[in-house]
Coordinates of C-alpha atoms and ligand atoms in Angstrom, one line a residue:
M10 CA 28.0 -20.2 -14.1
A11 CA 30.1 -17.2 -15.2
V12 CA 31.8 -15.4 -12.4
R13 CA 30.1 -12.1 -11.9
D14 CA 32.1 -8.9 -11.4
L15 CA 30.4 -7.6 -8.3
S16 CA 32.4 -4.4 -8.2
A17 CA 31.3 -3.0 -11.6
L18 CA 27.8 -1.7 -10.6
P19 CA 28.9 0.0 -7.3
A20 CA 31.9 1.4 -9.1
R21 CA 29.5 3.2 -11.4
C22 CA 27.0 4.5 -8.9
R23 CA 28.2 4.4 -5.3
H24 CA 29.9 7.8 -5.4
R25 CA 26.4 9.3 -5.9
F26 CA 25.4 8.3 -2.4
P27 CA 27.5 10.1 0.3
I28 CA 26.3 8.0 3.2
F29 CA 28.8 5.3 2.1
E30 CA 31.6 7.6 3.2
R31 CA 30.4 7.1 6.7
Q32 CA 28.4 3.9 6.9
V33 CA 27.7 0.5 5.6
Y34 CA 24.1 1.2 4.5
I35 CA 22.4 -2.1 3.6
N36 CA 18.8 -1.3 4.5
S37 CA 17.1 -0.3 1.3
C38 CA 14.0 -2.4 2.3
S39 CA 13.3 0.4 4.7
Q40 CA 14.6 3.4 2.8
G41 CA 16.9 3.9 -0.2
A42 CA 20.2 5.8 0.4
L43 CA 20.1 9.6 -0.4
S44 CA 21.8 10.4 -3.7
D45 CA 23.2 13.7 -5.0
A46 CA 20.4 13.7 -7.6
V47 CA 17.6 13.6 -4.9
R48 CA 19.4 16.1 -2.8
G49 CA 19.6 18.4 -5.9
A50 CA 15.9 17.8 -6.6
Y51 CA 15.0 19.2 -3.2
Q52 CA 17.2 22.2 -3.8
D53 CA 15.5 22.7 -7.2
Y54 CA 12.1 22.6 -5.5
L55 CA 13.1 25.3 -3.0
R56 CA 14.7 27.4 -5.8
D57 CA 11.5 27.2 -7.9
W58 CA 9.3 28.1 -4.9
D59 CA 11.6 30.9 -3.9
E60 CA 12.1 32.4 -7.4
Q61 CA 8.7 31.8 -8.8
G62 CA 6.4 32.0 -5.8
A63 CA 3.6 29.6 -7.0
P64 CA 4.5 27.9 -10.2
W65 CA 1.5 25.6 -10.1
E66 CA 1.4 24.9 -13.8
Y67 CA 5.0 23.5 -13.5
W68 CA 4.2 21.6 -10.4
V69 CA 1.2 19.9 -12.0
D70 CA 3.5 19.1 -14.8
R71 CA 5.8 17.5 -12.3
A72 CA 3.0 15.2 -11.2
E73 CA 2.5 14.2 -14.9
A74 CA 6.3 13.6 -15.2
A75 CA 6.2 11.3 -12.1
R76 CA 3.2 9.5 -13.5
A77 CA 4.9 8.9 -16.8
S78 CA 8.1 7.8 -15.1
F79 CA 6.4 5.2 -12.9
A80 CA 4.2 4.0 -15.7
D81 CA 7.3 3.3 -17.8
L82 CA 8.8 1.4 -14.9
I83 CA 6.0 -1.1 -14.8
G84 CA 5.0 -1.3 -18.5
A85 CA 1.8 0.7 -18.0
E86 CA 0.3 3.7 -19.8
P87 CA 0.4 7.0 -17.8
D88 CA -3.5 7.1 -17.9
E89 CA -3.4 3.8 -15.9
V90 CA -1.5 5.4 -13.0
A91 CA -2.6 7.6 -10.1
V92 CA -0.1 9.7 -8.2
T93 CA -0.7 9.4 -4.5
T94 CA 1.1 10.4 -1.3
S95 CA 2.0 6.8 -0.3
E96 CA 0.7 3.4 -1.4
S97 CA -2.2 3.4 1.1
P98 CA -4.5 6.1 -0.4
G99 CA -4.6 4.4 -3.8
V100 CA -5.5 1.1 -2.3
S101 CA -8.1 2.7 0.0
A102 CA -9.6 4.5 -3.0
L103 CA -9.9 1.1 -4.7
A104 CA -11.5 -0.4 -1.6
S105 CA -14.0 2.4 -1.5
A106 CA -15.0 1.6 -5.1
L107 CA -15.8 -2.1 -4.6
D108 CA -19.2 -3.3 -3.9
W109 CA -19.4 -6.4 -1.6
R110 CA -23.0 -7.4 -2.2
E111 CA -22.5 -10.1 -4.9
R112 CA -19.0 -11.0 -4.1
P113 CA -18.2 -10.3 -0.4
K114 CA -14.9 -12.1 -0.1
I115 CA -11.5 -10.6 0.0
V116 CA -8.6 -13.1 -0.1
I117 CA -5.3 -11.8 1.2
S118 CA -2.0 -13.6 1.8
D119 CA -0.5 -13.8 5.2
F120 CA 2.6 -12.0 3.8
E121 CA 0.8 -8.6 3.5
F122 CA 2.1 -5.4 4.8
P123 CA 0.0 -4.0 7.7
T124 CA -1.6 -1.2 5.6
I125 CA -3.0 -3.8 3.2
G126 CA -4.4 -6.0 5.8
Q127 CA -5.9 -3.1 7.7
I128 CA -7.4 -1.5 4.6
W129 CA -9.2 -4.7 3.7
H130 CA -10.3 -5.5 7.3
A131 CA -11.8 -1.9 7.4
Q132 CA -14.1 -3.1 4.6
E133 CA -15.8 -5.6 7.0
R134 CA -17.8 -2.6 8.2
R135 CA -19.2 -2.4 4.6
G136 CA -20.0 -6.1 4.5
A137 CA -16.8 -7.6 3.2
E138 CA -15.4 -10.9 4.5
V139 CA -11.6 -11.1 4.7
V140 CA -10.0 -14.6 4.3
H141 CA -6.3 -15.0 5.0
V142 CA -4.2 -17.5 3.0
P143 CA -1.8 -19.0 5.6
A144 CA 1.9 -19.3 5.2
Q145 CA 3.8 -22.5 5.4
G146 CA 7.1 -21.3 6.8
A147 CA 8.4 -18.6 4.5
E148 CA 6.3 -19.7 1.5
I149 CA 2.7 -19.9 0.5
P150 CA 2.0 -22.7 -2.0
L151 CA -0.3 -22.0 -4.9
E152 CA -2.6 -24.8 -3.7
A153 CA -3.4 -22.7 -0.6
F154 CA -4.7 -19.9 -2.9
D155 CA -6.5 -22.4 -5.0
A156 CA -8.4 -23.5 -1.9
A157 CA -9.2 -20.0 -0.8
I158 CA -10.3 -18.3 -4.0
D159 CA -13.9 -19.0 -5.2
E160 CA -16.9 -17.6 -7.0
R161 CA -17.7 -15.3 -4.0
T162 CA -14.2 -13.7 -4.1
A163 CA -14.2 -10.1 -5.3
I164 CA -10.5 -9.5 -5.0
V165 CA -7.3 -11.3 -4.2
S166 CA -4.7 -9.1 -2.6
I167 CA -1.0 -10.2 -2.6
T168 CA 2.4 -8.9 -2.1
A169 CA 5.2 -9.3 -4.7
V170 CA 7.9 -9.6 -2.0
C171 CA 7.1 -10.1 1.7
F172 CA 8.5 -7.3 3.9
R173 CA 9.1 -9.7 6.9
N174 CA 10.8 -12.7 5.2
G175 CA 11.8 -11.6 1.7
S176 CA 9.8 -14.3 0.0
R177 CA 8.1 -13.8 -3.4
L178 CA 4.7 -15.1 -4.2
D179 CA 3.7 -16.8 -7.5
V180 CA 2.0 -13.7 -8.9
E181 CA 1.2 -15.1 -12.3
G182 CA -0.1 -18.4 -10.9
I183 CA -2.3 -16.6 -8.3
T184 CA -3.6 -14.1 -10.9
R185 CA -4.5 -16.9 -13.2
L186 CA -6.5 -18.7 -10.5
A187 CA -8.2 -15.4 -9.5
H188 CA -9.2 -14.5 -13.0
E189 CA -10.5 -18.0 -13.8
R190 CA -12.9 -17.5 -10.9
G191 CA -13.9 -13.9 -11.8
A192 CA -11.9 -12.2 -9.0
L193 CA -9.7 -9.1 -9.4
V194 CA -6.0 -9.0 -8.3
L195 CA -4.2 -6.3 -6.4
L196 CA -0.4 -6.6 -6.3
D197 CA 1.5 -4.7 -3.6
A198 CA 4.8 -4.2 -5.4
Y199 CA 6.5 -1.9 -2.8
Q200 CA 9.3 -4.4 -1.9
A201 CA 9.8 -5.3 -5.6
V202 CA 9.9 -2.1 -7.7
G203 CA 13.5 -1.2 -8.4
T204 CA 14.8 -4.6 -7.5
Y205 CA 13.8 -6.6 -10.6
P206 CA 11.9 -5.7 -13.8
L207 CA 8.2 -5.6 -13.4
D208 CA 5.7 -5.6 -16.3
V209 CA 2.0 -5.3 -15.5
P210 CA 0.7 -6.6 -18.9
E211 CA 2.8 -9.7 -18.5
L212 CA 1.8 -10.2 -14.9
E213 CA -1.8 -9.5 -15.8
V214 CA -2.7 -8.1 -12.4
D215 CA -5.6 -5.6 -12.3
F216 CA -4.1 -3.2 -9.8
L217 CA -0.7 -2.4 -8.4
G218 CA 0.4 -0.2 -5.6
A219 CA 3.9 1.0 -4.6
G220 CA 6.0 4.0 -3.5
V221 CA 9.4 5.4 -4.2
L222 CA 11.2 5.6 -0.9
K223 CA 12.9 2.2 -0.9
Y224 CA 14.6 0.7 -4.0
L225 CA 13.4 3.6 -6.3
L226 CA 15.7 5.9 -4.3
G227 CA 13.0 8.6 -3.7
S228 CA 11.8 9.9 -0.4
A229 CA 8.6 9.6 1.7
G230 CA 5.5 11.4 0.4
L231 CA 5.0 9.8 -3.0
G232 CA 3.2 6.6 -4.0
F233 CA 1.5 5.2 -7.1
F234 CA -1.6 3.2 -7.9
Y235 CA -2.0 1.4 -11.2
C236 CA -5.4 0.3 -12.5
R237 CA -5.8 -1.7 -15.7
A238 CA -7.3 0.6 -18.4
E239 CA -10.4 -1.5 -19.0
L240 CA -11.4 -1.4 -15.3
V241 CA -11.0 2.3 -14.7
E242 CA -14.5 3.5 -15.6
R243 CA -16.1 0.5 -13.9
L244 CA -14.8 1.8 -10.5
W245 CA -16.2 4.8 -8.7
P246 CA -14.1 5.6 -5.7
T247 CA -16.0 7.3 -2.9
Q248 CA -12.7 8.1 -1.1
T249 CA -11.7 11.0 -3.3
G250 CA -10.8 14.7 -3.7
W251 CA -10.5 17.4 -6.3
F252 CA -7.5 16.1 -8.0
A253 CA -9.5 13.0 -8.9
D254 CA -12.2 15.1 -10.7
Q255 CA -12.3 15.1 -14.5
D256 CA -11.6 18.8 -14.5
I257 CA -9.5 20.0 -11.6
F258 CA -9.8 23.6 -12.6
Q259 CA -13.6 23.7 -12.9
M260 CA -13.8 24.2 -9.1
D261 CA -17.4 22.9 -9.1
I262 CA -18.9 22.2 -5.7
H263 CA -22.2 21.0 -7.1
D264 CA -21.0 17.9 -8.9
Y265 CA -18.4 15.2 -8.7
S266 CA -17.4 13.6 -12.0
P267 CA -14.4 11.3 -11.7
S268 CA -11.6 11.5 -14.2
A269 CA -11.9 9.0 -17.1
T270 CA -8.3 7.9 -16.3
A271 CA -6.7 6.3 -13.2
R272 CA -6.4 9.8 -11.8
R273 CA -9.8 9.0 -10.3
F274 CA -7.9 7.2 -7.5
E275 CA -6.1 10.4 -6.5
S276 CA -7.3 12.8 -3.8
G277 CA -6.0 16.3 -2.9
T278 CA -3.0 18.5 -3.6
P279 CA -0.1 16.5 -4.9
P280 CA 3.1 16.1 -2.8
I281 CA 5.2 18.6 -4.7
P282 CA 8.6 18.3 -2.9
S283 CA 8.3 14.5 -3.0
L284 CA 7.5 14.6 -6.7
Y285 CA 10.8 16.4 -7.4
A286 CA 12.6 13.8 -5.3
G287 CA 10.7 10.8 -6.6
I288 CA 11.3 11.7 -10.3
A289 CA 15.0 12.1 -9.6
G290 CA 15.2 8.8 -7.7
M291 CA 13.3 6.9 -10.4
E292 CA 15.3 8.3 -13.2
L293 CA 18.6 7.6 -11.4
M294 CA 17.5 4.0 -10.8
K295 CA 16.6 3.6 -14.5
E296 CA 20.0 5.0 -15.4
I297 CA 21.8 2.6 -13.0
G298 CA 19.7 -0.3 -14.5
I299 CA 17.2 -2.5 -12.7
E300 CA 18.1 -5.7 -14.6
E301 CA 21.8 -5.1 -13.8
T302 CA 20.9 -4.4 -10.2
R303 CA 19.0 -7.7 -9.9
L304 CA 22.0 -9.7 -11.2
H305 CA 24.3 -7.7 -8.9
V306 CA 22.2 -8.3 -5.8
L307 CA 21.8 -12.0 -6.5
G308 CA 25.6 -12.2 -6.6
L309 CA 25.8 -10.4 -3.2
H310 CA 23.2 -12.8 -1.9
E311 CA 25.3 -15.8 -2.8
R312 CA 28.1 -14.5 -0.6
L313 CA 25.7 -13.6 2.2
Y314 CA 24.0 -17.0 2.2
A315 CA 27.4 -18.8 2.1
G316 CA 28.7 -16.7 4.9
V317 CA 25.7 -17.1 7.2
D318 CA 25.7 -20.9 6.5
E319 CA 29.3 -21.0 7.6
L320 CA 28.4 -19.2 10.8
G321 CA 25.7 -21.7 11.5
G322 CA 23.0 -19.0 11.2
K323 CA 19.5 -19.5 9.8
I324 CA 18.3 -17.6 6.7
V325 CA 14.5 -17.7 6.5
T326 CA 14.3 -16.3 3.0
P327 CA 13.9 -18.9 0.3
R328 CA 17.1 -20.4 -1.2
D329 CA 15.7 -20.4 -4.7
P330 CA 16.7 -17.0 -6.2
E331 CA 13.4 -17.0 -8.2
K332 CA 11.5 -17.0 -4.9
R333 CA 13.1 -14.0 -3.3
G334 CA 13.4 -10.2 -3.8
A335 CA 16.4 -8.1 -2.7
L336 CA 15.7 -8.7 1.0
V337 CA 17.4 -11.5 3.0
C338 CA 16.2 -12.2 6.5
I339 CA 18.4 -13.9 9.1
R340 CA 16.9 -15.3 12.3
S341 CA 18.2 -13.9 15.6
S342 CA 17.5 -14.7 19.3
D343 CA 17.5 -11.0 20.1
V344 CA 17.2 -9.1 16.9
L345 CA 16.8 -5.6 18.4
E346 CA 20.1 -6.1 20.2
L347 CA 21.7 -7.4 17.0
V348 CA 20.6 -4.4 15.0
R349 CA 21.9 -2.1 17.8
R350 CA 25.3 -3.9 17.8
L351 CA 25.6 -3.6 14.0
A352 CA 24.7 0.0 14.2
G353 CA 27.5 0.4 16.7
E354 CA 29.8 -0.7 13.9
Q355 CA 28.2 1.8 11.5
I356 CA 26.3 -1.0 9.7
V357 CA 22.7 0.0 9.1
T358 CA 20.1 -2.9 8.9
S359 CA 16.6 -3.3 10.3
S360 CA 14.4 -6.0 11.9
R361 CA 11.0 -7.5 11.8
D362 CA 9.7 -10.2 14.2
D363 CA 12.7 -12.3 15.0
V364 CA 14.7 -11.6 11.9
L365 CA 17.5 -9.3 10.9
R366 CA 16.7 -7.7 7.5
V367 CA 19.7 -7.2 5.1
S368 CA 18.7 -5.7 1.8
P369 CA 21.5 -5.0 -0.7
H370 CA 20.9 -2.7 -3.6
C371 CA 22.8 -1.4 -6.7
Y372 CA 25.3 0.6 -4.5
N373 CA 26.3 -2.2 -2.1
T374 CA 29.6 -4.0 -2.5
V375 CA 31.1 -7.3 -1.5
E376 CA 32.9 -5.4 1.2
D377 CA 29.6 -4.3 2.6
V378 CA 28.4 -7.9 2.8
D379 CA 31.7 -9.0 4.3
A380 CA 31.3 -6.2 7.0
V381 CA 27.9 -7.6 7.8
L382 CA 29.3 -11.1 8.0
A383 CA 32.2 -10.1 10.2
A384 CA 29.8 -8.3 12.6
L385 CA 27.6 -11.4 12.7
A386 CA 30.6 -13.5 13.5
K387 CA 31.4 -11.3 16.4
N388 CA 27.8 -11.6 17.6
R389 CA 27.3 -15.2 16.8
E390 CA 25.5 -15.9 20.1
L391 CA 22.6 -13.7 18.8
L392 CA 22.1 -15.9 15.7
A393 CA 19.4 -18.4 16.7
Ligands
PLP401 C1 5.3 -4.3 1.2 C2 5.0 -2.9 1.6 N1 3.8 -2.3 1.3 C3 3.5 -1.1 1.7 C4 4.4 -0.3 2.4 C5 4.1 1.1 2.8 O1 2.9 1.6 2.5 P1 2.6 3.1 2.5 O2 3.3 3.7 1.3 O3 1.1 3.2 2.3 O4 3.0 3.7 3.8 C6 5.7 -0.9 2.7 C7 6.8 -0.2 3.5 O5 6.7 0.7 4.2 C8 6.0 -2.2 2.3 O6 7.1 -2.8 2.6

């Protein structure tokens, strides 16, 4: 294998993220680092508000720019994308549009983020049955989905990358099984967007939800929901709001007619400041390059895996690069203490369950990984 130059990508982009002057920030699975572009976008928002008062036409235009930018990232058409305030409202709008009478079953993986599990379990009140596909360690084999999905299944809800162990599911394989049995597929791509190229026509999923605050370098307050064009008009969300209406400016309180596009999954006033920031983050990420970022991060992973092995630590994230995202999870006997001790050395990570989450991105260097490894070596007794 060719030796990768692991300094090239951070050399191009790290200076745009001032946090690296003070800290080893390696926690993009929680939140991307703040860039000069996103800071500037917030300043632009305040300037526009201050100078123009209420430039709503421009602000609505910002929502369209965000929609188009996200659509481009996942290979969708803008009309297939709803602009939401986080991932949850889009998924909830979808749940509200599904009818459980003929097909009451919802199949979800045991790798789902809480919001996904909770949204589907809330549908039990409306007659749905939620079936979990159990994990086998840090993986869920396709056979387990095969056993769970049947002709009573309305939807299969899966995550692209698990937030608690970094594992990737076989999205194409699961989608094929679901479609063969007449079920729809929702992909939670939050831990994937910005870490490797995603293409919805290729994946053939019916719906996709995500947000911008992690590897897309935006901030809280902006999410997206994709619905495949052919499905849009078959779904009538009852969780809604005026920005989902076909004519926002009609101001009609006697009728609700949902938009003919995926905008029908939206609700109220768009998150204007977060739109400015989200557009800046997504555009910066595209400029840096998602494909390059993927190769770079896999190079950093190699070093991290080798270093943790040498320390006798246990990585729970799959060893096969095809089976993981950007997040690598390392088992610890006292992970809260480990995160605290790393923070004491200006190294920012996070934890879930009993694992330390280390999530390198485009801006991280070999030196960042070595700093994590040196800190782990000092705290070896906390590696289970
Ligand atoms: C896999 C995954 N899904 C969803 C979310 C968040 O959902 P929401 O944007 O609705 O808060 C996160 C992270 O916060 C996540 O890691």
